[in-house]
Amino acid sequence: MNYQNTLAFAQEQDKQDPLYHFRERFHYPQVNGRDAIYFCGNSLGIQPKSAQMYIDNEMYKWANLAVEGHFKGKEPWFNYHELLAPAAARVVGAKESEVVIMNQLTVNLHLMLVSFYRPEGRRFKIITEGGAFPSDQYALESQTKFHGFNPDEAIVELFPREGEQTLRTEDILASIKAHGEELALVMMGGINYYTGQVFDMEAITKAGHEVGAVVGFDLAHAAGNVPLKMHDWNVDFAVWCTYKYLNSGPGGTSGVFVHERHGNNPDLPRFAGWWGHDAQARFKMKKGFIPMQGAEGWQLSNGQIIPFAMHRASLEMFDEAGMENLRSKSEKLTGYLEYLIDDVHAGKDVMEMITPRDPQARGCQISILVKKDARVLFNKLMEAGIIVDYREPNVIRVAPTPLYNSFEEVYRFSEILHECLQAH
Ligand SMILES: Cc1ncc(COP(=O)(O)O)c(C=O)c1O
Ligand SMILES: Nc1ccccc1C(=O)C[C@H](N)C(=O)O
């Protein structure tokens, strides 16, 4: 695409954008009495206006039906999670029965590791990306200890080559092959939270399976950001949160994918709870766990209806917009951001983009490594009404999302960045 560094160009792109109208369906945080330019959907998505109505419906049911709300009225709570699975499955590219919405991300990661990290004899190692989000690191570390291993021996972290910022697919695949029979699990982010790099999940899954390992992904930064094909790529399991690109509220609920070849295997070890028990027999209150078919069989507790209601409000918009349409806009929008950053930074040596330049290897996040006083630059952007985030030690993450951000906002951001760089 031939981008231009002018307001008129940005406004023209907005005019042609078929998704532009979604903007008015969100609340924008205020800075200095004005709508902020919100580029932080990689951490917490903004509030869909419809979320309030979905919550109110459930509050009304609670007030008027109380315990009867589990079974009576429209959309009883007993099955409420089923209302989420179809749209969630479309977001991650799965069959409906392969997806369940429940708990929170790190909890779900542990539940999946209980079933899918099954070290045996020499096969006990886990390959993961170095610098994964800390919660994922802690989960893997504690799981290896739980099985009696030293995490330093059991966990293999992959780092970029000297002088490079992101991992090469060929290096990931070579490492999987090299660890061969020692490898129990490959567990990585679908997109790394820090660099914004999208991993080649299909190739990684294939390579993992070739050496007899199980392969799972944390899609926290991928779900609702890039199109995914969990089923077709043959991934064994995946987990994600819903509060980032999926705009489902702080501490919102989480999703789990279990490939159907595992979901219907009652012998797979799991930590069980009554909500994963055969729904027909759940209230018979009998001894002896009989798992539900599919991902639902991993549920532990009765559903968190208010977070589910928030998630529903958001999923409805994702269904309406469609992941392919979102991706198509996203590539242009992020490409425009990249172009403008390069333009305003030309001739300077203040920053370096650490996100891949290849559009296929990134979603909507661009991570900028700031070579000096990164915090100062971050604070200036925030004061000027741009909400981005800062990650230690020196990275500013900027994420224009295709659902609620515009080309004009990207242009305004670059104007402010330009001003900040003059003095930096
Ligand atoms: C990759 C990744 N893993 C884990 C988490 C933690 O999620 P939660 O606090 O919902 O368990 C996050 C975000 O906070 C994340 O981005
Ligand atoms: N859940 C949060 C609660 C408080 C502060 C940040 C978060 C994040 O989600 C951070 C995000 N995972 C990140 O990529 O940095």
Short mmCIF file of C-alpha atoms and ligand atoms in Angstrom, two decimals:
data_model
loop_
_atom_site.label_atom_id
_atom_site.label_comp_id
_atom_site.label_asym_id
_atom_site.label_seq_id
_atom_site.Cartn_x
_atom_site.Cartn_y
_atom_site.Cartn_z
CA MET A 1 0.00 0.00 0.00
CA ASN A 2 1.20 3.52 -0.77
CA TYR A 3 0.90 5.36 2.51
CA GLN A 4 1.11 9.13 2.92
CA ASN A 5 2.01 11.18 5.94
CA THR A 6 -0.99 13.51 5.73
CA LEU A 7 -4.19 13.94 7.68
CA ALA A 8 -6.19 13.90 4.45
CA PHE A 9 -4.80 10.47 3.57
CA ALA A 10 -5.69 9.08 7.00
CA GLN A 11 -9.18 10.51 6.85
CA GLU A 12 -9.71 9.06 3.39
CA GLN A 13 -8.76 5.60 4.71
CA ASP A 14 -11.30 5.98 7.49
CA LYS A 15 -13.98 6.89 4.97
CA GLN A 16 -13.29 3.73 3.04
CA ASP A 17 -13.13 1.54 6.16
CA PRO A 18 -16.16 -0.80 6.35
CA LEU A 19 -15.50 -1.37 10.07
CA TYR A 20 -15.34 2.32 11.00
CA HIS A 21 -18.85 2.35 12.50
CA PHE A 22 -17.80 -0.02 15.29
CA ARG A 23 -15.98 2.90 16.92
CA GLU A 24 -19.14 4.43 18.24
CA ARG A 25 -20.02 1.25 20.07
CA PHE A 26 -17.25 1.74 22.64
CA HIS A 27 -16.54 3.99 25.61
CA TYR A 28 -13.22 5.85 25.37
CA PRO A 29 -11.22 6.84 28.44
CA GLN A 30 -10.82 10.58 28.91
CA VAL A 31 -7.55 12.47 29.14
CA ASN A 32 -7.58 16.26 29.58
CA GLY A 33 -11.33 16.27 28.99
CA ARG A 34 -11.08 14.53 25.60
CA ASP A 35 -11.34 10.99 24.27
CA ALA A 36 -7.92 9.45 24.56
CA ILE A 37 -6.29 7.72 21.62
CA TYR A 38 -6.36 4.24 23.03
CA PHE A 39 -3.61 1.97 21.72
CA CYS A 40 -3.51 -0.43 24.65
CA GLY A 41 -5.87 -3.23 23.63
CA ASN A 42 -2.86 -5.53 24.00
CA SER A 43 -3.26 -5.13 27.76
CA LEU A 44 -6.90 -4.24 28.42
CA GLY A 45 -9.49 -3.64 25.72
CA ILE A 46 -11.97 -0.77 26.14
CA GLN A 47 -15.59 -1.18 27.16
CA PRO A 48 -18.26 -2.02 24.57
CA LYS A 49 -21.32 0.09 25.35
CA SER A 50 -23.48 -3.03 25.08
CA ALA A 51 -21.66 -4.71 28.01
CA GLN A 52 -23.79 -2.78 30.50
CA MET A 53 -27.01 -4.15 29.03
CA TYR A 54 -25.75 -7.71 29.11
CA ILE A 55 -24.74 -7.30 32.75
CA ASP A 56 -28.03 -5.62 33.64
CA ASN A 57 -29.96 -8.56 32.20
CA GLU A 58 -28.19 -10.95 34.53
CA MET A 59 -28.52 -8.62 37.54
CA TYR A 60 -32.23 -8.43 36.82
CA LYS A 61 -32.48 -12.21 36.69
CA TRP A 62 -30.57 -12.49 39.94
CA ALA A 63 -32.84 -9.92 41.61
CA ASN A 64 -36.04 -11.46 40.36
CA LEU A 65 -35.35 -15.16 40.08
CA ALA A 66 -32.41 -15.67 42.44
CA VAL A 67 -31.59 -19.38 42.59
CA GLU A 68 -34.20 -20.15 39.98
CA GLY A 69 -32.12 -18.20 37.48
CA HIS A 70 -29.97 -21.31 37.11
CA PHE A 71 -32.76 -23.17 35.37
CA LYS A 72 -35.60 -20.74 34.62
CA GLY A 73 -36.20 -17.72 32.47
CA LYS A 74 -34.47 -16.81 29.26
CA GLU A 75 -30.91 -18.13 28.98
CA PRO A 76 -30.62 -19.97 32.30
CA TRP A 77 -27.24 -19.82 34.00
CA PHE A 78 -26.88 -23.62 33.95
CA ASN A 79 -26.12 -23.45 30.22
CA TYR A 80 -24.97 -19.84 29.93
CA HIS A 81 -21.42 -20.83 28.90
CA GLU A 82 -22.87 -22.58 25.86
CA LEU A 83 -23.93 -19.20 24.50
CA LEU A 84 -20.27 -18.20 24.24
CA ALA A 85 -18.71 -21.25 22.62
CA PRO A 86 -19.82 -20.77 18.98
CA ALA A 87 -18.41 -17.25 18.60
CA ALA A 88 -15.33 -18.04 20.70
CA ALA A 89 -14.70 -21.07 18.48
CA ARG A 90 -14.79 -18.83 15.41
CA VAL A 91 -12.22 -16.49 16.98
CA VAL A 92 -9.69 -19.30 17.51
CA GLY A 93 -10.64 -21.51 14.56
CA ALA A 94 -12.08 -24.46 16.41
CA LYS A 95 -15.15 -26.64 16.52
CA GLU A 96 -17.69 -25.54 19.07
CA SER A 97 -17.18 -28.68 21.15
CA GLU A 98 -13.44 -27.98 21.33
CA VAL A 99 -13.90 -24.69 23.19
CA VAL A 100 -15.04 -23.77 26.66
CA ILE A 101 -15.08 -20.41 28.41
CA MET A 102 -14.21 -20.57 32.11
CA ASN A 103 -11.89 -19.38 34.89
CA GLN A 104 -8.93 -17.13 34.14
CA LEU A 105 -5.92 -17.57 32.00
CA THR A 106 -3.23 -18.81 34.36
CA VAL A 107 -5.70 -21.13 36.06
CA ASN A 108 -6.62 -22.63 32.70
CA LEU A 109 -2.98 -22.96 31.71
CA HIS A 110 -2.38 -25.04 34.83
CA LEU A 111 -5.45 -27.19 34.13
CA MET A 112 -4.18 -27.87 30.63
CA LEU A 113 -0.66 -28.64 31.86
CA VAL A 114 -2.10 -31.19 34.27
CA SER A 115 -3.58 -33.04 31.31
CA PHE A 116 -0.95 -32.37 28.68
CA TYR A 117 2.41 -32.19 30.43
CA ARG A 118 2.86 -35.89 31.11
CA PRO A 119 6.59 -36.50 31.45
CA GLU A 120 7.67 -40.11 31.17
CA GLY A 121 11.19 -41.52 31.48
CA ARG A 122 13.59 -39.52 29.32
CA ARG A 123 10.73 -37.50 27.81
CA PHE A 124 10.34 -34.65 30.30
CA LYS A 125 11.46 -31.44 28.60
CA ILE A 126 9.40 -28.42 27.66
CA ILE A 127 10.38 -26.02 24.89
CA THR A 128 9.15 -22.47 25.30
CA GLU A 129 10.02 -18.97 24.10
CA GLY A 130 12.56 -17.14 26.28
CA GLY A 131 11.00 -14.04 27.80
CA ALA A 132 7.46 -15.42 27.78
CA PHE A 133 4.95 -13.52 29.93
CA PRO A 134 6.03 -14.14 33.55
CA SER A 135 2.82 -15.93 34.56
CA ASP A 136 3.48 -18.53 31.87
CA GLN A 137 7.06 -18.91 33.02
CA TYR A 138 5.92 -19.43 36.62
CA ALA A 139 3.27 -21.92 35.53
CA LEU A 140 5.79 -24.03 33.60
CA GLU A 141 8.40 -23.78 36.33
CA SER A 142 5.98 -24.87 39.04
CA GLN A 143 4.59 -27.70 36.91
CA THR A 144 8.05 -29.16 36.31
CA LYS A 145 8.77 -28.94 40.05
CA PHE A 146 5.42 -30.57 40.77
CA HIS A 147 6.63 -33.54 38.72
CA GLY A 148 9.91 -33.60 40.65
CA PHE A 149 12.18 -32.01 38.03
CA ASN A 150 14.64 -29.18 38.19
CA PRO A 151 13.14 -26.44 35.98
CA ASP A 152 16.62 -25.48 34.74
CA GLU A 153 16.95 -28.96 33.24
CA ALA A 154 13.35 -29.47 32.19
CA ILE A 155 12.62 -26.11 30.54
CA VAL A 156 14.39 -25.16 27.33
CA GLU A 157 13.99 -21.46 26.56
CA LEU A 158 14.58 -20.30 23.01
CA PHE A 159 16.17 -16.89 22.45
CA PRO A 160 16.80 -14.89 19.27
CA ARG A 161 20.21 -15.08 17.65
CA GLU A 162 22.84 -12.61 18.71
CA GLY A 163 21.94 -9.15 17.39
CA GLU A 164 18.35 -10.17 16.48
CA GLN A 165 15.16 -9.28 18.33
CA THR A 166 12.84 -12.12 17.44
CA LEU A 167 13.02 -15.87 16.97
CA ARG A 168 13.50 -17.46 13.58
CA THR A 169 11.01 -20.22 12.79
CA GLU A 170 13.83 -22.37 11.43
CA ASP A 171 15.60 -22.15 14.81
CA ILE A 172 12.45 -23.10 16.72
CA LEU A 173 11.89 -26.10 14.47
CA ALA A 174 15.55 -27.15 14.68
CA SER A 175 15.46 -27.03 18.46
CA ILE A 176 12.31 -29.15 18.58
CA LYS A 177 13.97 -31.70 16.33
CA ALA A 178 17.21 -31.67 18.30
CA HIS A 179 15.43 -32.38 21.59
CA GLY A 180 13.49 -35.22 19.94
CA GLU A 181 12.72 -38.01 22.36
CA GLU A 182 13.43 -35.85 25.38
CA LEU A 183 10.65 -33.47 24.49
CA ALA A 184 7.33 -33.86 26.31
CA LEU A 185 5.78 -30.51 25.43
CA VAL A 186 6.13 -27.43 23.27
CA MET A 187 4.30 -24.59 25.01
CA MET A 188 4.62 -21.06 23.64
CA GLY A 189 2.72 -17.88 23.22
CA GLY A 190 0.89 -17.62 19.91
CA ILE A 191 2.20 -14.05 19.91
CA ASN A 192 4.96 -12.95 22.25
CA TYR A 193 3.65 -10.24 24.59
CA TYR A 194 6.83 -8.17 24.47
CA THR A 195 7.93 -8.18 20.84
CA GLY A 196 4.52 -8.79 19.28
CA GLN A 197 5.99 -11.59 17.14
CA VAL A 198 3.47 -14.11 15.78
CA PHE A 199 4.87 -17.62 15.87
CA ASP A 200 4.24 -20.07 13.05
CA MET A 201 1.87 -22.20 15.09
CA GLU A 202 1.13 -24.63 12.30
CA ALA A 203 4.79 -25.44 11.60
CA ILE A 204 5.62 -25.63 15.32
CA THR A 205 2.74 -28.02 15.94
CA LYS A 206 3.79 -30.24 13.07
CA ALA A 207 7.40 -30.33 14.24
CA GLY A 208 6.38 -31.06 17.83
CA HIS A 209 4.16 -33.94 16.76
CA GLU A 210 6.91 -35.36 14.56
CA VAL A 211 9.08 -35.94 17.61
CA GLY A 212 6.17 -37.26 19.67
CA ALA A 213 5.61 -34.14 21.81
CA VAL A 214 2.38 -32.41 22.74
CA VAL A 215 1.94 -28.82 21.52
CA GLY A 216 -0.02 -26.02 23.20
CA PHE A 217 -0.26 -22.25 22.84
CA ASP A 218 -1.10 -19.31 25.05
CA LEU A 219 -3.21 -17.13 22.77
CA ALA A 220 -3.54 -14.19 25.19
CA HIS A 221 -2.11 -11.79 22.60
CA ALA A 222 -3.40 -13.63 19.56
CA ALA A 223 -7.11 -14.22 20.21
CA GLY A 224 -9.12 -11.49 18.52
CA ASN A 225 -5.91 -10.10 17.00
CA VAL A 226 -4.97 -12.50 14.19
CA PRO A 227 -7.00 -15.27 12.51
CA LEU A 228 -6.28 -18.64 14.10
CA LYS A 229 -6.92 -22.23 13.06
CA MET A 230 -6.46 -24.28 16.18
CA HIS A 231 -8.35 -27.28 14.83
CA ASP A 232 -6.83 -27.39 11.35
CA TRP A 233 -3.35 -26.76 12.64
CA ASN A 234 -3.89 -29.78 14.85
CA VAL A 235 -2.83 -27.99 18.02
CA ASP A 236 -3.37 -30.13 21.12
CA PHE A 237 -4.57 -27.42 23.48
CA ALA A 238 -4.67 -23.64 23.86
CA VAL A 239 -5.69 -21.04 26.43
CA TRP A 240 -6.40 -17.31 26.17
CA CYS A 241 -7.74 -14.40 28.14
CA THR A 242 -10.65 -12.25 26.99
CA TYR A 243 -9.75 -8.85 28.43
CA LYS A 244 -7.21 -7.77 25.79
CA TYR A 245 -8.30 -7.74 22.15
CA LEU A 246 -11.55 -9.44 23.12
CA ASN A 247 -12.63 -6.43 25.23
CA SER A 248 -14.38 -8.45 27.92
CA GLY A 249 -13.39 -6.52 31.02
CA PRO A 250 -10.65 -6.44 33.68
CA GLY A 251 -10.02 -9.86 35.19
CA GLY A 252 -12.44 -11.18 32.57
CA THR A 253 -13.04 -14.81 31.85
CA SER A 254 -10.78 -17.03 29.76
CA GLY A 255 -10.99 -19.59 26.99
CA VAL A 256 -9.70 -23.12 26.53
CA PHE A 257 -9.28 -25.17 23.38
CA VAL A 258 -8.86 -28.93 23.56
CA HIS A 259 -8.54 -30.69 20.23
CA GLU A 260 -11.39 -33.15 19.71
CA ARG A 261 -9.05 -36.13 19.61
CA HIS A 262 -8.32 -35.46 23.30
CA GLY A 263 -11.64 -33.95 24.33
CA ASN A 264 -13.46 -37.21 23.96
CA ASN A 265 -10.86 -39.29 25.74
CA PRO A 266 -12.23 -39.93 29.25
CA ASP A 267 -8.95 -41.54 30.31
CA LEU A 268 -6.91 -38.38 29.94
CA PRO A 269 -5.92 -37.34 33.47
CA ARG A 270 -7.44 -34.07 34.59
CA PHE A 271 -8.30 -32.16 37.72
CA ALA A 272 -12.05 -32.51 37.87
CA GLY A 273 -14.96 -30.57 39.30
CA TRP A 274 -18.72 -30.94 39.23
CA TRP A 275 -19.28 -28.58 36.30
CA GLY A 276 -17.21 -30.86 34.06
CA HIS A 277 -19.35 -33.86 35.04
CA ASP A 278 -21.92 -35.26 32.61
CA ALA A 279 -24.55 -32.48 32.62
CA GLN A 280 -27.49 -34.93 32.68
CA ALA A 281 -26.24 -36.51 35.87
CA ARG A 282 -24.64 -33.47 37.53
CA PHE A 283 -27.44 -32.86 39.99
CA LYS A 284 -27.80 -36.50 40.90
CA MET A 285 -24.91 -35.73 43.25
CA LYS A 286 -23.38 -39.18 42.81
CA LYS A 287 -19.85 -40.37 43.43
CA GLY A 288 -17.68 -41.09 40.37
CA PHE A 289 -16.68 -38.42 37.87
CA ILE A 290 -17.95 -38.88 34.32
CA PRO A 291 -16.47 -36.12 32.11
CA MET A 292 -18.58 -34.26 29.61
CA GLN A 293 -17.50 -34.73 26.01
CA GLY A 294 -15.20 -32.09 24.58
CA ALA A 295 -13.59 -29.12 26.27
CA GLU A 296 -16.55 -28.70 28.62
CA GLY A 297 -15.30 -31.74 30.50
CA TRP A 298 -12.50 -29.57 31.97
CA GLN A 299 -14.89 -27.19 33.74
CA LEU A 300 -14.54 -27.13 37.49
CA SER A 301 -16.97 -24.61 38.91
CA ASN A 302 -20.32 -23.19 37.97
CA GLY A 303 -20.01 -20.35 35.49
CA GLN A 304 -19.04 -16.74 36.30
CA ILE A 305 -22.13 -15.19 34.84
CA ILE A 306 -21.19 -11.50 35.00
CA PRO A 307 -17.81 -11.95 33.23
CA PHE A 308 -19.56 -14.27 30.78
CA ALA A 309 -22.15 -11.58 30.07
CA MET A 310 -19.38 -9.05 29.34
CA HIS A 311 -17.70 -11.54 27.05
CA ARG A 312 -20.96 -12.10 25.18
CA ALA A 313 -21.35 -8.41 24.45
CA SER A 314 -17.91 -8.40 22.87
CA LEU A 315 -18.14 -11.70 21.00
CA GLU A 316 -21.28 -10.47 19.34
CA MET A 317 -19.26 -7.67 17.73
CA PHE A 318 -16.49 -10.02 16.65
CA ASP A 319 -19.08 -12.17 14.92
CA GLU A 320 -20.53 -9.14 13.23
CA ALA A 321 -17.16 -7.79 12.11
CA GLY A 322 -15.56 -11.15 11.20
CA MET A 323 -11.94 -12.04 11.96
CA GLU A 324 -10.88 -11.94 8.29
CA ASN A 325 -12.23 -8.39 7.86
CA LEU A 326 -10.58 -7.32 11.09
CA ARG A 327 -7.28 -8.79 9.95
CA SER A 328 -7.49 -7.10 6.59
CA LYS A 329 -7.95 -3.68 8.22
CA SER A 330 -5.38 -4.50 10.89
CA GLU A 331 -2.62 -5.15 8.36
CA LYS A 332 -3.22 -1.73 6.79
CA LEU A 333 -3.55 0.07 10.10
CA THR A 334 -0.40 -1.44 11.61
CA GLY A 335 1.42 -0.94 8.31
CA TYR A 336 0.44 2.72 8.47
CA LEU A 337 1.74 3.00 12.02
CA GLU A 338 5.03 1.41 10.96
CA TYR A 339 5.32 3.77 7.98
CA LEU A 340 4.66 6.88 10.10
CA ILE A 341 7.02 5.83 12.89
CA ASP A 342 9.77 5.32 10.30
CA ASP A 343 8.95 8.67 8.75
CA VAL A 344 9.06 10.73 11.94
CA HIS A 345 12.14 8.87 13.15
CA ALA A 346 14.08 9.19 9.88
CA GLY A 347 17.60 10.52 10.43
CA LYS A 348 17.42 9.89 14.20
CA ASP A 349 18.76 7.11 16.38
CA VAL A 350 16.39 7.26 19.33
CA MET A 351 14.32 4.13 18.81
CA GLU A 352 14.26 0.70 17.24
CA MET A 353 11.21 -1.30 16.25
CA ILE A 354 11.58 -4.79 17.71
CA THR A 355 8.36 -6.19 16.21
CA PRO A 356 8.86 -8.10 12.95
CA ARG A 357 8.55 -5.98 9.80
CA ASP A 358 6.91 -8.86 7.98
CA PRO A 359 3.12 -8.29 8.32
CA GLN A 360 2.58 -12.06 8.51
CA ALA A 361 4.78 -12.25 11.59
CA ARG A 362 2.94 -9.64 13.63
CA GLY A 363 -0.56 -8.67 14.72
CA CYS A 364 -1.59 -5.13 15.57
CA GLN A 365 1.10 -4.43 18.17
CA ILE A 366 4.31 -2.58 17.42
CA SER A 367 6.92 -2.60 20.17
CA ILE A 368 9.38 0.26 20.15
CA LEU A 369 12.64 -0.09 22.01
CA VAL A 370 13.67 3.39 23.15
CA LYS A 371 17.43 3.73 23.44
CA LYS A 372 17.46 6.37 26.17
CA ASP A 373 14.95 7.69 28.71
CA ALA A 374 12.16 5.40 27.53
CA ARG A 375 10.05 6.30 30.54
CA VAL A 376 10.28 10.00 29.74
CA LEU A 377 9.01 9.45 26.21
CA PHE A 378 6.23 7.19 27.49
CA ASN A 379 5.11 9.80 30.04
CA LYS A 380 5.02 12.50 27.38
CA LEU A 381 2.83 10.39 25.11
CA MET A 382 0.46 9.62 27.97
CA GLU A 383 0.23 13.29 28.97
CA ALA A 384 -0.64 14.14 25.38
CA GLY A 385 -3.63 11.78 25.52
CA ILE A 386 -2.16 8.68 23.91
CA ILE A 387 -2.67 5.57 25.98
CA VAL A 388 0.07 3.04 25.25
CA ASP A 389 2.05 0.91 27.66
CA TYR A 390 5.54 0.60 28.96
CA ARG A 391 7.32 -2.65 29.65
CA GLU A 392 10.59 -2.85 31.51
CA PRO A 393 13.32 -2.11 30.76
CA ASN A 394 12.78 0.16 27.74
CA VAL A 395 9.91 -0.83 25.50
CA ILE A 396 6.76 1.10 24.56
CA ARG A 397 4.01 -1.05 23.06
CA VAL A 398 1.60 0.61 20.65
CA ALA A 399 -1.39 -1.40 19.48
CA PRO A 400 -3.96 0.11 17.11
CA THR A 401 -6.82 -2.37 17.07
CA PRO A 402 -8.95 -2.72 13.95
CA LEU A 403 -12.26 -2.82 15.82
CA TYR A 404 -12.16 0.58 17.48
CA ASN A 405 -9.11 2.48 16.23
CA SER A 406 -8.88 4.66 13.15
CA PHE A 407 -6.26 5.76 10.64
CA GLU A 408 -6.72 9.31 11.87
CA GLU A 409 -5.76 8.23 15.40
CA VAL A 410 -2.61 6.60 14.03
CA TYR A 411 -1.83 9.83 12.20
CA ARG A 412 -2.44 11.95 15.36
CA PHE A 413 -0.20 9.62 17.31
CA SER A 414 2.62 10.15 14.81
CA GLU A 415 2.23 13.95 15.06
CA ILE A 416 2.61 13.76 18.83
CA LEU A 417 5.48 11.29 18.56
CA HIS A 418 7.16 13.68 16.13
CA GLU A 419 6.89 16.52 18.66
CA CYS A 420 8.17 14.35 21.50
CA LEU A 421 11.15 13.21 19.43
CA GLN A 422 12.20 16.80 18.65
CA ALA A 423 13.09 17.28 22.28
CA HIS A 424 14.27 13.76 23.09
C1 LIG B 1 0.74 -14.33 27.78
C2 LIG B 1 0.03 -14.07 29.07
N1 LIG B 1 -0.04 -15.06 29.99
C3 LIG B 1 -0.66 -14.86 31.18
C4 LIG B 1 -1.23 -13.65 31.50
C5 LIG B 1 -1.87 -13.51 32.84
O1 LIG B 1 -3.22 -13.74 32.76
P1 LIG B 1 -4.20 -13.89 34.02
O2 LIG B 1 -3.85 -12.82 34.99
O3 LIG B 1 -5.56 -13.71 33.41
O4 LIG B 1 -3.99 -15.25 34.55
C6 LIG B 1 -1.17 -12.59 30.57
C7 LIG B 1 -1.74 -11.26 30.82
O5 LIG B 1 -1.89 -10.75 31.88
C8 LIG B 1 -0.52 -12.82 29.34
O6 LIG B 1 -0.43 -11.85 28.43
N1 LIG B 2 -4.05 -8.38 33.28
C1 LIG B 2 -3.35 -7.29 33.68
C2 LIG B 2 -3.61 -6.70 34.90
C3 LIG B 2 -2.89 -5.59 35.33
C4 LIG B 2 -1.92 -5.09 34.50
C5 LIG B 2 -1.64 -5.66 33.29
C6 LIG B 2 -2.34 -6.78 32.89
C7 LIG B 2 -2.03 -7.44 31.60
O1 LIG B 2 -2.86 -8.10 31.06
C8 LIG B 2 -0.71 -7.29 31.05
C9 LIG B 2 -0.55 -7.95 29.72
N2 LIG B 2 -0.73 -9.38 29.80
C10 LIG B 2 0.78 -7.69 29.08
O2 LIG B 2 0.97 -8.14 27.96
O3 LIG B 2 1.63 -7.04 29.61
#
